[in-house]
Amino acid sequence: MSSFERQRAFLDYTLASLVRRKAKNGALVLAYALVVFLIASVMFFSRALRTEGQAVLAGAPELVVQRMLAGRFDTIPASYAVSIGKIRGVSQVEPRLWGYYFNRAVGATFTVLGLPDFAHADNEIVAGPAAAKAWTNLQEGRYLFRTFKGDSAGFTPVQVLPEETRLVSADLIIMSETAFRQVFGLPEGQYTDLAVNVRNPQEMQTVTEKIQREHPDTRPIQREEILRTYESVFEWRGGMVIVVFTGAALAFFIFAWDKATGLSAEERHEIGILKALGWDTSDVLVMKFWEGLAISLTSFLLGTIAAYAHVFLADAGLFAQALKGWSVLYVDFPLSPVVSLTELLALFFLSVVPYTFITVIPAWRAAITDPDTVMRAS
Amino acid sequence: MRPSDAFLAVTGGLGFILAGLLAGYPLAEAGRRDARLALESQLVAELGLTDLCLSTEARYTRHLSQADLFSAFQDHPRSLEHFPSGALLPPPGILTSRGGPGGGEDRP
């Protein structure tokens, strides 16, 4: 008999033996697949979010300069933009106007952007997709804002940003600079922060240091720091969800360990009979190896496929709220199907290999004992 | 059919489905994904956006990278951070660095 046929014969025997205890083994495969499903879902989801964040924010301002006052974020005067613009290596300084508007009627906070070159009139606005749906205090189709003076100002929505961009634009309200100053009362010549472009990216650190030397009350934020912030947020969030699932995973591992390391009386009896029939210890071990592999590989495949479908085809409905964030303005966005093969291989080796090997140890202990003793003991 | 044939067919089929999902689905989605990313990137560049719109309830959850240094206890002195999403955000690097406060990065 060829080596291949021999292994197939072992596999046939193992599968027939597993089918004889189908309820027990079926429950094991289901619980095993569920644990793989949970871990793989978190892994796929946080990887997809991280990739999405890195791709989308690659075009964020190279350097944002904020002014700090008493340790808090304060408005920055236009004179800072002029002096920063004179620093060698700086190609452009753009003063920006943005802030938050809490809409009492909706109970949600919106991000408001004031643009100096806004393409529409001062009494018109452009709204993000979630903001357009949520803004309910309308008067004759106009969005009502309560200005800093306490009176109300109405703005006509002329455009809603595309639904596909909601990962970055969901809560945005864009208006002209004049309208922004009218609503928030920000004096002329004052801005929220400055977006700075640097000619040569290698000079970024030098420019940042020069800005801080010239204006010690500022806090420059480089694009790399923005990207790093999101990298760490998604790692942290993924870790938090894994921690929540740890209890379930631990319970399963105890169950699997118990199942794999402690042979039942029936299994001991079976090994005794096989040995009495002339099976070698190595044959019993091969049979047990196939048993562990069949259970763990099937569970891994089922769990991973279900996780992929859950995250990318069903929008990760089970835990998306925890991972995406929570808010009155619920932000929902699609994810790109990006999977790290290294992480997938790590999951494979962590789920398939240990189970396969721990099933062999007790079988080895039973197989090296005299068949008569094994059968009598069982 | 021998049990091993059935097993190989099932696991082979599942492996094939997984490989198809891992390799084929991103390819099938590529057009839509690229169009969406192009739109998002264009908006980010045009408006100079710095953050993803994940949680909108507070400025330190909406603009994570632009938040005050001492977030999340920033609403008023001694105020406790109370938003659910705050529980899912990591503490500033300065608090978790090996050297303790003063020994690490000062970004949120």
Tab-separated table of C-alpha atoms in Angstrom:
chain	number	residue	atom	x	y	z
A	1	MET	CA	0.000	0.000	0.000
A	2	SER	CA	1.439	3.379	-0.963
A	3	SER	CA	2.068	5.964	1.714
A	4	PHE	CA	-0.740	8.146	0.301
A	5	GLU	CA	-3.257	5.284	0.339
A	6	ARG	CA	-2.185	4.421	3.862
A	7	GLN	CA	-2.849	7.988	5.064
A	8	ARG	CA	-6.213	7.965	3.273
A	9	ALA	CA	-7.107	4.741	5.018
A	10	PHE	CA	-6.268	6.381	8.366
A	11	LEU	CA	-8.371	9.408	7.415
A	12	ASP	CA	-11.296	7.142	6.426
A	13	TYR	CA	-11.118	5.364	9.741
A	14	THR	CA	-10.809	8.651	11.701
A	15	LEU	CA	-13.773	10.248	9.948
A	16	ALA	CA	-15.927	7.166	10.470
A	17	SER	CA	-14.979	7.284	14.144
A	18	LEU	CA	-15.845	11.006	14.357
A	19	VAL	CA	-19.205	10.413	12.666
A	20	ARG	CA	-20.054	7.766	15.268
A	21	ARG	CA	-19.957	10.587	17.899
A	22	LYS	CA	-21.460	13.154	15.597
A	23	ALA	CA	-23.438	15.173	18.154
A	24	LYS	CA	-20.414	15.702	20.393
A	25	ASN	CA	-18.000	16.445	17.547
A	26	GLY	CA	-20.544	18.599	15.700
A	27	ALA	CA	-20.993	20.762	18.814
A	28	LEU	CA	-17.212	21.011	19.139
A	29	VAL	CA	-16.787	22.131	15.511
A	30	LEU	CA	-19.569	24.717	15.927
A	31	ALA	CA	-18.117	26.216	19.122
A	32	TYR	CA	-14.619	26.135	17.624
A	33	ALA	CA	-15.817	27.845	14.418
A	34	LEU	CA	-17.645	30.481	16.490
A	35	VAL	CA	-14.464	31.415	18.364
A	36	VAL	CA	-12.502	31.608	15.081
A	37	PHE	CA	-15.362	33.677	13.626
A	38	LEU	CA	-15.255	36.229	16.463
A	39	ILE	CA	-11.477	36.645	16.420
A	40	ALA	CA	-11.294	36.748	12.600
A	41	SER	CA	-14.148	39.285	12.439
A	42	VAL	CA	-12.322	41.684	14.762
A	43	MET	CA	-9.078	41.110	12.851
A	44	PHE	CA	-10.645	41.753	9.427
A	45	PHE	CA	-12.610	44.731	10.669
A	46	SER	CA	-9.808	46.601	12.379
A	47	ARG	CA	-7.410	45.915	9.481
A	48	ALA	CA	-9.968	47.227	6.957
A	49	LEU	CA	-10.582	50.364	9.063
A	50	ARG	CA	-6.863	51.005	9.453
A	51	THR	CA	-6.236	50.635	5.714
A	52	GLU	CA	-9.229	52.854	4.958
A	53	GLY	CA	-8.023	55.544	7.364
A	54	GLN	CA	-4.488	55.535	5.969
A	55	ALA	CA	-5.722	55.742	2.361
A	56	VAL	CA	-8.286	58.466	2.986
A	57	LEU	CA	-6.151	60.675	5.218
A	58	ALA	CA	-3.090	60.511	2.966
A	59	GLY	CA	-4.273	63.849	1.520
A	60	ALA	CA	-4.779	65.570	4.907
A	61	PRO	CA	-2.815	68.807	5.481
A	62	GLU	CA	0.920	68.152	5.814
A	63	LEU	CA	1.133	70.266	8.938
A	64	VAL	CA	-1.616	71.827	11.054
A	65	VAL	CA	-0.595	74.639	13.393
A	66	GLN	CA	-2.863	75.352	16.355
A	67	ARG	CA	-2.436	78.109	18.885
A	68	MET	CA	-2.564	77.139	22.536
A	69	LEU	CA	-3.763	79.440	25.303
A	70	ALA	CA	-3.555	78.288	28.909
A	71	GLY	CA	-3.054	74.781	27.609
A	72	ARG	CA	-6.168	74.882	25.442
A	73	PHE	CA	-6.772	75.132	21.759
A	74	ASP	CA	-7.405	78.819	20.850
A	75	THR	CA	-7.926	80.861	17.686
A	76	ILE	CA	-4.828	81.910	15.758
A	77	PRO	CA	-4.267	85.454	14.388
A	78	ALA	CA	-3.613	86.001	10.656
A	79	SER	CA	-0.213	87.528	11.553
A	80	TYR	CA	0.998	84.002	12.486
A	81	ALA	CA	0.190	82.857	8.953
A	82	VAL	CA	2.305	85.684	7.529
A	83	SER	CA	5.352	84.961	9.714
A	84	ILE	CA	5.106	81.172	9.214
A	85	GLY	CA	4.830	81.753	5.447
A	86	LYS	CA	8.231	83.465	5.565
A	87	ILE	CA	9.987	80.420	7.030
A	88	ARG	CA	12.308	78.868	4.464
A	89	GLY	CA	10.853	75.627	3.098
A	90	VAL	CA	7.203	76.581	3.643
A	91	SER	CA	5.379	76.688	0.314
A	92	GLN	CA	1.893	77.646	1.436
A	93	VAL	CA	0.012	78.639	4.571
A	94	GLU	CA	-3.737	78.424	4.533
A	95	PRO	CA	-5.691	79.851	7.480
A	96	ARG	CA	-8.683	77.605	8.192
A	97	LEU	CA	-12.025	78.209	9.809
A	98	TRP	CA	-13.835	75.335	11.381
A	99	GLY	CA	-15.677	74.550	14.571
A	100	TYR	CA	-18.549	72.685	16.138
A	101	TYR	CA	-22.212	73.515	16.256
A	102	PHE	CA	-24.452	71.794	18.762
A	103	ASN	CA	-27.988	71.551	17.416
A	104	ARG	CA	-30.327	71.352	20.406
A	105	ALA	CA	-33.284	70.159	18.359
A	106	VAL	CA	-31.322	67.182	17.022
A	107	GLY	CA	-29.180	66.721	20.125
A	108	ALA	CA	-26.065	66.254	18.009
A	109	THR	CA	-22.849	68.106	17.296
A	110	PHE	CA	-21.992	69.024	13.711
A	111	THR	CA	-18.648	70.091	12.269
A	112	VAL	CA	-18.902	73.456	10.512
A	113	LEU	CA	-16.362	74.591	7.941
A	114	GLY	CA	-16.042	78.170	6.704
A	115	LEU	CA	-14.407	78.524	3.288
A	116	PRO	CA	-13.033	81.837	1.960
A	117	ASP	CA	-13.632	80.698	-1.632
A	118	PHE	CA	-17.024	79.053	-1.048
A	119	ALA	CA	-18.671	78.453	-4.419
A	120	HIS	CA	-22.169	79.440	-3.235
A	121	ALA	CA	-23.828	82.481	-1.685
A	122	ASP	CA	-23.413	83.554	1.951
A	123	ASN	CA	-26.906	82.340	2.827
A	124	GLU	CA	-26.342	78.902	1.317
A	125	ILE	CA	-24.670	75.799	2.711
A	126	VAL	CA	-23.399	72.396	1.614
A	127	ALA	CA	-24.233	69.518	3.978
A	128	GLY	CA	-22.645	66.128	4.620
A	129	PRO	CA	-24.881	63.073	4.057
A	130	ALA	CA	-25.623	62.347	7.743
A	131	ALA	CA	-26.039	66.037	8.569
A	132	ALA	CA	-28.547	66.463	5.736
A	133	LYS	CA	-30.642	63.598	7.108
A	134	ALA	CA	-30.373	64.614	10.758
A	135	TRP	CA	-30.980	68.362	10.576
A	136	THR	CA	-34.625	68.597	11.463
A	137	ASN	CA	-35.203	72.235	12.510
A	138	LEU	CA	-35.930	73.577	9.081
A	139	GLN	CA	-37.853	76.730	8.217
A	140	GLU	CA	-39.118	76.810	4.654
A	141	GLY	CA	-36.397	74.345	3.684
A	142	ARG	CA	-33.655	76.407	5.312
A	143	TYR	CA	-31.335	75.141	8.075
A	144	LEU	CA	-31.788	77.267	11.181
A	145	PHE	CA	-28.685	78.192	13.194
A	146	ARG	CA	-28.667	80.044	16.490
A	147	THR	CA	-25.902	82.612	16.178
A	148	PHE	CA	-23.565	83.749	18.979
A	149	LYS	CA	-25.864	86.740	19.533
A	150	GLY	CA	-28.850	84.498	20.167
A	151	ASP	CA	-30.785	85.324	17.000
A	152	SER	CA	-31.391	82.753	14.296
A	153	ALA	CA	-29.919	82.589	10.826
A	154	GLY	CA	-31.348	80.463	8.025
A	155	PHE	CA	-29.253	78.811	5.326
A	156	THR	CA	-30.502	77.142	2.167
A	157	PRO	CA	-28.918	73.778	1.442
A	158	VAL	CA	-27.712	73.763	-2.166
A	159	GLN	CA	-25.785	70.501	-2.213
A	160	VAL	CA	-25.421	67.296	-0.218
A	161	LEU	CA	-21.961	65.690	-0.311
A	162	PRO	CA	-21.854	62.233	-1.946
A	163	GLU	CA	-23.012	59.361	0.247
A	164	GLU	CA	-19.784	57.433	-0.531
A	165	THR	CA	-17.656	60.054	1.235
A	166	ARG	CA	-19.448	59.728	4.563
A	167	LEU	CA	-16.389	58.331	6.360
A	168	VAL	CA	-14.915	61.839	6.277
A	169	SER	CA	-17.899	64.061	5.564
A	170	ALA	CA	-20.937	62.669	7.410
A	171	ASP	CA	-21.446	65.540	9.889
A	172	LEU	CA	-20.053	68.435	7.818
A	173	ILE	CA	-21.813	71.719	7.209
A	174	ILE	CA	-19.856	73.901	4.787
A	175	MET	CA	-20.541	77.637	4.505
A	176	SER	CA	-18.812	80.822	3.419
A	177	GLU	CA	-16.278	82.595	5.636
A	178	THR	CA	-18.685	85.516	6.103
A	179	ALA	CA	-21.494	83.188	7.197
A	180	PHE	CA	-19.124	81.329	9.566
A	181	ARG	CA	-18.082	84.575	11.269
A	182	GLN	CA	-21.739	85.660	11.419
A	183	VAL	CA	-22.812	82.435	13.177
A	184	PHE	CA	-19.888	82.034	15.581
A	185	GLY	CA	-18.847	85.657	16.113
A	186	LEU	CA	-15.206	84.971	15.314
A	187	PRO	CA	-13.546	88.374	14.749
A	188	GLU	CA	-11.930	89.231	11.406
A	189	GLY	CA	-8.264	88.272	11.273
A	190	GLN	CA	-8.746	85.302	13.618
A	191	TYR	CA	-8.746	81.712	12.371
A	192	THR	CA	-9.197	78.249	13.866
A	193	ASP	CA	-5.807	76.953	12.767
A	194	LEU	CA	-3.328	77.028	9.891
A	195	ALA	CA	-2.722	74.315	7.275
A	196	VAL	CA	0.925	74.508	6.234
A	197	ASN	CA	2.511	72.914	3.170
A	198	VAL	CA	6.212	72.214	3.126
A	199	ARG	CA	8.112	72.112	-0.185
A	200	ASN	CA	10.392	69.211	0.710
A	201	PRO	CA	8.917	66.538	3.004
A	202	GLN	CA	12.389	65.896	4.430
A	203	GLU	CA	12.391	69.418	5.826
A	204	MET	CA	9.148	68.823	7.745
A	205	GLN	CA	10.865	68.339	11.102
A	206	THR	CA	13.071	71.417	10.663
A	207	VAL	CA	10.099	73.571	9.654
A	208	THR	CA	8.093	72.256	12.627
A	209	GLU	CA	10.937	73.139	15.005
A	210	LYS	CA	11.292	76.607	13.470
A	211	ILE	CA	7.546	77.260	13.906
A	212	GLN	CA	7.707	76.225	17.546
A	213	ARG	CA	10.805	78.379	18.124
A	214	GLU	CA	9.221	81.413	16.500
A	215	HIS	CA	5.788	80.865	18.064
A	216	PRO	CA	6.205	78.967	21.325
A	217	ASP	CA	2.451	79.179	21.955
A	218	THR	CA	1.667	76.941	18.959
A	219	ARG	CA	1.263	73.219	18.587
A	220	PRO	CA	2.173	71.847	15.151
A	221	ILE	CA	0.589	68.495	14.203
A	222	GLN	CA	2.242	66.609	11.343
A	223	ARG	CA	0.276	64.382	8.967
A	224	GLU	CA	2.274	61.366	10.165
A	225	GLU	CA	0.997	62.032	13.672
A	226	ILE	CA	-2.596	62.135	12.398
A	227	LEU	CA	-2.093	58.797	10.640
A	228	ARG	CA	-0.402	57.338	13.735
A	229	THR	CA	-3.316	58.457	15.898
A	230	TYR	CA	-5.751	56.445	13.775
A	231	GLU	CA	-3.443	53.455	13.614
A	232	SER	CA	-3.348	53.337	17.410
A	233	VAL	CA	-7.101	53.985	17.773
A	234	PHE	CA	-8.032	51.001	15.634
A	235	GLU	CA	-5.457	48.761	17.261
A	236	TRP	CA	-6.800	49.794	20.655
A	237	ARG	CA	-10.433	49.292	19.640
A	238	GLY	CA	-9.698	45.888	18.103
A	239	GLY	CA	-7.887	44.954	21.302
A	240	MET	CA	-10.852	46.094	23.418
A	241	VAL	CA	-13.279	43.902	21.484
A	242	ILE	CA	-10.901	40.946	21.668
A	243	VAL	CA	-10.765	41.457	25.451
A	244	VAL	CA	-14.581	41.338	25.573
A	245	PHE	CA	-14.514	38.056	23.654
A	246	THR	CA	-11.690	36.638	25.743
A	247	GLY	CA	-14.108	35.162	28.282
A	248	ALA	CA	-15.898	33.199	25.555
A	249	ALA	CA	-12.608	32.165	23.931
A	250	LEU	CA	-11.172	31.047	27.264
A	251	ALA	CA	-14.256	28.966	28.044
A	252	PHE	CA	-13.905	27.315	24.661
A	253	PHE	CA	-10.188	26.657	25.088
A	254	ILE	CA	-10.809	24.987	28.459
A	255	PHE	CA	-13.508	22.852	26.847
A	256	ALA	CA	-11.277	22.023	23.857
A	257	TRP	CA	-8.291	21.309	26.071
A	258	ASP	CA	-10.371	19.012	28.236
A	259	LYS	CA	-11.821	17.287	25.189
A	260	ALA	CA	-8.452	16.940	23.483
A	261	THR	CA	-6.298	15.902	26.430
A	262	GLY	CA	-8.679	13.688	28.398
A	263	LEU	CA	-9.690	10.599	26.488
A	264	SER	CA	-13.132	9.204	27.193
A	265	ALA	CA	-13.515	5.623	28.360
A	266	GLU	CA	-14.881	4.771	24.931
A	267	GLU	CA	-11.844	6.251	23.200
A	268	ARG	CA	-9.419	4.415	25.514
A	269	HIS	CA	-11.286	1.207	24.800
A	270	GLU	CA	-11.015	1.872	21.078
A	271	ILE	CA	-7.263	2.464	21.295
A	272	GLY	CA	-6.896	-0.749	23.327
A	273	ILE	CA	-8.744	-2.734	20.669
A	274	LEU	CA	-6.704	-1.185	17.860
A	275	LYS	CA	-3.489	-2.039	19.670
A	276	ALA	CA	-4.724	-5.595	20.282
A	277	LEU	CA	-5.521	-5.873	16.576
A	278	GLY	CA	-1.916	-5.057	15.765
A	279	TRP	CA	-1.869	-1.274	15.298
A	280	ASP	CA	1.457	0.365	16.153
A	281	THR	CA	1.673	3.271	18.581
A	282	SER	CA	2.622	5.457	15.593
A	283	ASP	CA	-0.550	4.344	13.755
A	284	VAL	CA	-2.715	5.434	16.695
A	285	LEU	CA	-0.896	8.757	16.801
A	286	VAL	CA	-1.403	9.296	13.060
A	287	MET	CA	-5.106	8.507	13.470
A	288	LYS	CA	-5.374	11.054	16.316
A	289	PHE	CA	-3.416	13.604	14.295
A	290	TRP	CA	-5.960	13.310	11.466
A	291	GLU	CA	-8.784	13.651	13.976
A	292	GLY	CA	-7.364	16.911	15.387
A	293	LEU	CA	-6.641	18.257	11.919
A	294	ALA	CA	-10.104	17.393	10.573
A	295	ILE	CA	-11.845	19.202	13.448
A	296	SER	CA	-9.586	22.245	13.612
A	297	LEU	CA	-9.216	22.766	9.857
A	298	THR	CA	-12.964	22.510	9.253
A	299	SER	CA	-13.632	24.938	12.113
A	300	PHE	CA	-10.974	27.363	10.872
A	301	LEU	CA	-12.393	27.385	7.340
A	302	LEU	CA	-16.000	27.749	8.507
A	303	GLY	CA	-15.150	30.490	11.028
A	304	THR	CA	-12.984	32.487	8.632
A	305	ILE	CA	-15.481	32.362	5.757
A	306	ALA	CA	-18.303	33.398	8.095
A	307	ALA	CA	-16.160	36.256	9.464
A	308	TYR	CA	-15.329	37.502	5.968
A	309	ALA	CA	-18.979	37.431	4.964
A	310	HIS	CA	-19.960	39.135	8.235
A	311	VAL	CA	-17.432	41.979	7.931
A	312	PHE	CA	-17.389	42.697	4.221
A	313	LEU	CA	-20.737	41.450	2.916
A	314	ALA	CA	-22.938	42.173	5.964
A	315	ASP	CA	-21.175	45.368	7.181
A	316	ALA	CA	-20.041	43.801	10.478
A	317	GLY	CA	-23.486	44.208	12.030
A	318	LEU	CA	-22.591	42.348	15.228
A	319	PHE	CA	-20.071	44.799	16.637
A	320	ALA	CA	-19.773	47.661	14.175
A	321	GLN	CA	-21.169	50.164	16.660
A	322	ALA	CA	-18.503	49.356	19.212
A	323	LEU	CA	-15.702	49.547	16.690
A	324	LYS	CA	-16.903	52.435	14.582
A	325	GLY	CA	-17.871	54.654	17.490
A	326	TRP	CA	-21.045	55.778	19.102
A	327	SER	CA	-22.881	59.029	18.604
A	328	VAL	CA	-26.251	60.664	18.082
A	329	LEU	CA	-25.329	61.119	14.434
A	330	TYR	CA	-24.759	57.505	13.654
A	331	VAL	CA	-22.031	57.201	11.089
A	332	ASP	CA	-22.256	54.214	8.820
A	333	PHE	CA	-19.745	53.616	6.057
A	334	PRO	CA	-18.630	50.826	3.726
A	335	LEU	CA	-15.323	49.004	4.184
A	336	SER	CA	-12.837	47.888	1.575
A	337	PRO	CA	-12.181	44.138	1.635
A	338	VAL	CA	-8.566	44.237	2.781
A	339	VAL	CA	-7.139	41.235	4.625
A	340	SER	CA	-3.605	40.871	5.935
A	341	LEU	CA	-2.300	37.436	4.916
A	342	THR	CA	0.205	37.514	7.777
A	343	GLU	CA	-2.604	37.956	10.302
A	344	LEU	CA	-4.631	35.219	8.601
A	345	LEU	CA	-1.666	32.832	8.734
A	346	ALA	CA	-1.145	33.710	12.394
A	347	LEU	CA	-4.809	32.874	13.066
A	348	PHE	CA	-4.399	29.596	11.151
A	349	PHE	CA	-1.345	28.562	13.164
A	350	LEU	CA	-2.927	29.625	16.436
A	351	SER	CA	-6.209	27.816	15.807
A	352	VAL	CA	-5.279	24.694	13.824
A	353	VAL	CA	-1.803	23.701	15.003
A	354	PRO	CA	-2.223	23.691	18.829
A	355	TYR	CA	-5.463	21.676	18.734
A	356	THR	CA	-4.017	19.147	16.289
A	357	PHE	CA	-1.035	18.525	18.532
A	358	ILE	CA	-2.786	18.455	21.885
A	359	THR	CA	-5.077	15.674	20.638
A	360	VAL	CA	-2.014	13.496	20.018
A	361	ILE	CA	-0.574	13.635	23.577
A	362	PRO	CA	-3.269	11.670	25.519
A	363	ALA	CA	-3.554	9.204	22.651
A	364	TRP	CA	0.171	8.651	22.873
A	365	ARG	CA	-0.125	8.022	26.621
A	366	ALA	CA	-2.898	5.475	26.068
A	367	ALA	CA	-1.160	3.933	23.071
A	368	ILE	CA	2.099	3.168	24.881
A	369	THR	CA	0.250	1.327	27.647
A	370	ASP	CA	-0.403	-2.385	27.369
A	371	PRO	CA	-3.710	-2.967	25.437
A	372	ASP	CA	-5.003	-5.283	28.125
A	373	THR	CA	-4.436	-2.647	30.860
A	374	VAL	CA	-6.074	0.054	28.738
A	375	MET	CA	-9.180	-2.040	28.086
A	376	ARG	CA	-9.466	-3.182	31.692
A	377	ALA	CA	-9.049	0.393	32.972
A	378	SER	CA	-11.816	1.622	30.645
B	1	MET	CA	-17.921	7.512	-1.702
B	2	ARG	CA	-15.175	7.047	0.867
B	3	PRO	CA	-15.360	9.329	3.936
B	4	SER	CA	-11.940	10.777	3.036
B	5	ASP	CA	-13.250	11.759	-0.416
B	6	ALA	CA	-16.183	13.569	1.184
B	7	PHE	CA	-13.869	15.286	3.676
B	8	LEU	CA	-11.403	16.378	0.996
B	9	ALA	CA	-14.280	17.633	-1.160
B	10	VAL	CA	-15.793	19.639	1.734
B	11	THR	CA	-12.521	21.148	3.010
B	12	GLY	CA	-11.299	21.713	-0.557
B	13	GLY	CA	-14.595	23.448	-1.361
B	14	LEU	CA	-14.383	25.604	1.778
B	15	GLY	CA	-10.738	26.427	1.004
B	16	PHE	CA	-11.750	27.360	-2.522
B	17	ILE	CA	-14.544	29.620	-1.229
B	18	LEU	CA	-12.124	31.295	1.203
B	19	ALA	CA	-9.493	31.810	-1.505
B	20	GLY	CA	-12.200	33.151	-3.819
B	21	LEU	CA	-13.358	35.619	-1.161
B	22	LEU	CA	-9.804	36.703	-0.307
B	23	ALA	CA	-8.643	37.105	-3.890
B	24	GLY	CA	-11.743	37.475	-6.022
B	25	TYR	CA	-14.022	39.708	-3.970
B	26	PRO	CA	-11.498	42.586	-3.600
B	27	LEU	CA	-10.954	42.416	-7.382
B	28	ALA	CA	-14.679	42.531	-8.059
B	29	GLU	CA	-15.014	45.443	-5.601
B	30	ALA	CA	-11.928	47.294	-6.884
B	31	GLY	CA	-13.798	49.637	-9.250
B	32	ARG	CA	-16.302	50.769	-6.643
B	33	ARG	CA	-13.640	51.016	-3.959
B	34	ASP	CA	-11.264	53.086	-6.095
B	35	ALA	CA	-14.073	55.450	-7.091
B	36	ARG	CA	-15.070	55.919	-3.432
B	37	LEU	CA	-11.486	56.403	-2.262
B	38	ALA	CA	-10.860	58.925	-5.045
B	39	LEU	CA	-13.955	60.899	-3.993
B	40	GLU	CA	-12.996	60.772	-0.320
B	41	SER	CA	-9.363	61.700	-0.976
B	42	GLN	CA	-10.442	64.583	-3.193
B	43	LEU	CA	-12.736	65.912	-0.468
B	44	VAL	CA	-10.013	65.514	2.175
B	45	ALA	CA	-7.517	67.419	0.014
B	46	GLU	CA	-9.971	70.134	-1.053
B	47	LEU	CA	-11.341	70.872	2.410
B	48	GLY	CA	-8.141	70.062	4.304
B	49	LEU	CA	-9.910	67.491	6.495
B	50	THR	CA	-7.801	65.890	9.190
B	51	ASP	CA	-9.997	63.231	10.781
B	52	LEU	CA	-12.353	60.374	10.092
B	53	CYS	CA	-15.958	60.929	11.082
B	54	LEU	CA	-16.261	58.015	13.527
B	55	SER	CA	-17.900	59.520	16.617
B	56	THR	CA	-19.418	62.961	16.560
B	57	GLU	CA	-20.439	63.527	20.154
B	58	ALA	CA	-17.427	65.503	21.422
B	59	ARG	CA	-14.506	67.308	19.851
B	60	TYR	CA	-11.996	64.891	21.316
B	61	THR	CA	-13.827	61.975	19.706
B	62	ARG	CA	-14.694	63.735	16.431
B	63	HIS	CA	-11.228	65.194	15.760
B	64	LEU	CA	-8.948	62.769	17.541
B	65	SER	CA	-5.761	64.097	16.023
B	66	GLN	CA	-6.621	67.748	16.730
B	67	ALA	CA	-7.958	67.387	20.273
B	68	ASP	CA	-6.543	69.281	23.229
B	69	LEU	CA	-3.552	67.664	24.849
B	70	PHE	CA	-5.328	66.971	28.086
B	71	SER	CA	-8.397	65.362	26.591
B	72	ALA	CA	-10.480	63.512	27.593
B	73	PHE	CA	-11.093	65.357	30.907
B	74	GLN	CA	-11.469	68.649	29.153
B	75	ASP	CA	-15.061	69.822	29.332
B	76	HIS	CA	-14.498	71.517	32.661
B	77	PRO	CA	-12.026	71.064	35.490
B	78	ARG	CA	-12.365	67.624	37.093
B	79	SER	CA	-15.020	66.606	34.559
B	80	LEU	CA	-15.024	62.912	33.876
B	81	GLU	CA	-15.036	61.628	30.357
B	82	HIS	CA	-18.503	60.174	29.863
B	83	PHE	CA	-19.086	59.337	26.199
B	84	PRO	CA	-19.406	55.633	25.368
B	85	SER	CA	-16.975	55.900	22.471
B	86	GLY	CA	-14.422	57.436	24.831
B	87	ALA	CA	-14.062	53.976	26.342
B	88	LEU	CA	-12.861	52.721	22.982
B	89	LEU	CA	-10.210	55.376	22.453
B	90	PRO	CA	-6.689	54.820	23.700
B	91	PRO	CA	-5.310	57.111	26.401
B	92	PRO	CA	-2.666	59.634	25.320
B	93	GLY	CA	0.775	58.134	24.692
B	94	ILE	CA	2.227	60.115	27.588
B	95	LEU	CA	0.154	58.107	30.068
B	96	THR	CA	0.963	54.706	28.621
B	97	SER	CA	4.654	55.160	27.776
B	98	ARG	CA	7.123	53.100	29.771
B	99	GLY	CA	8.633	56.101	31.498
B	100	GLY	CA	5.222	57.302	32.734
B	101	PRO	CA	4.161	60.954	32.462
B	102	GLY	CA	6.891	63.003	30.876
B	103	GLY	CA	8.569	60.024	29.280
B	104	GLY	CA	6.646	59.606	26.047
B	105	GLU	CA	4.891	61.296	23.198
B	106	ASP	CA	2.557	64.148	24.032
B	107	ARG	CA	-0.008	63.510	21.305
B	108	PRO	CA	-3.493	62.227	22.057
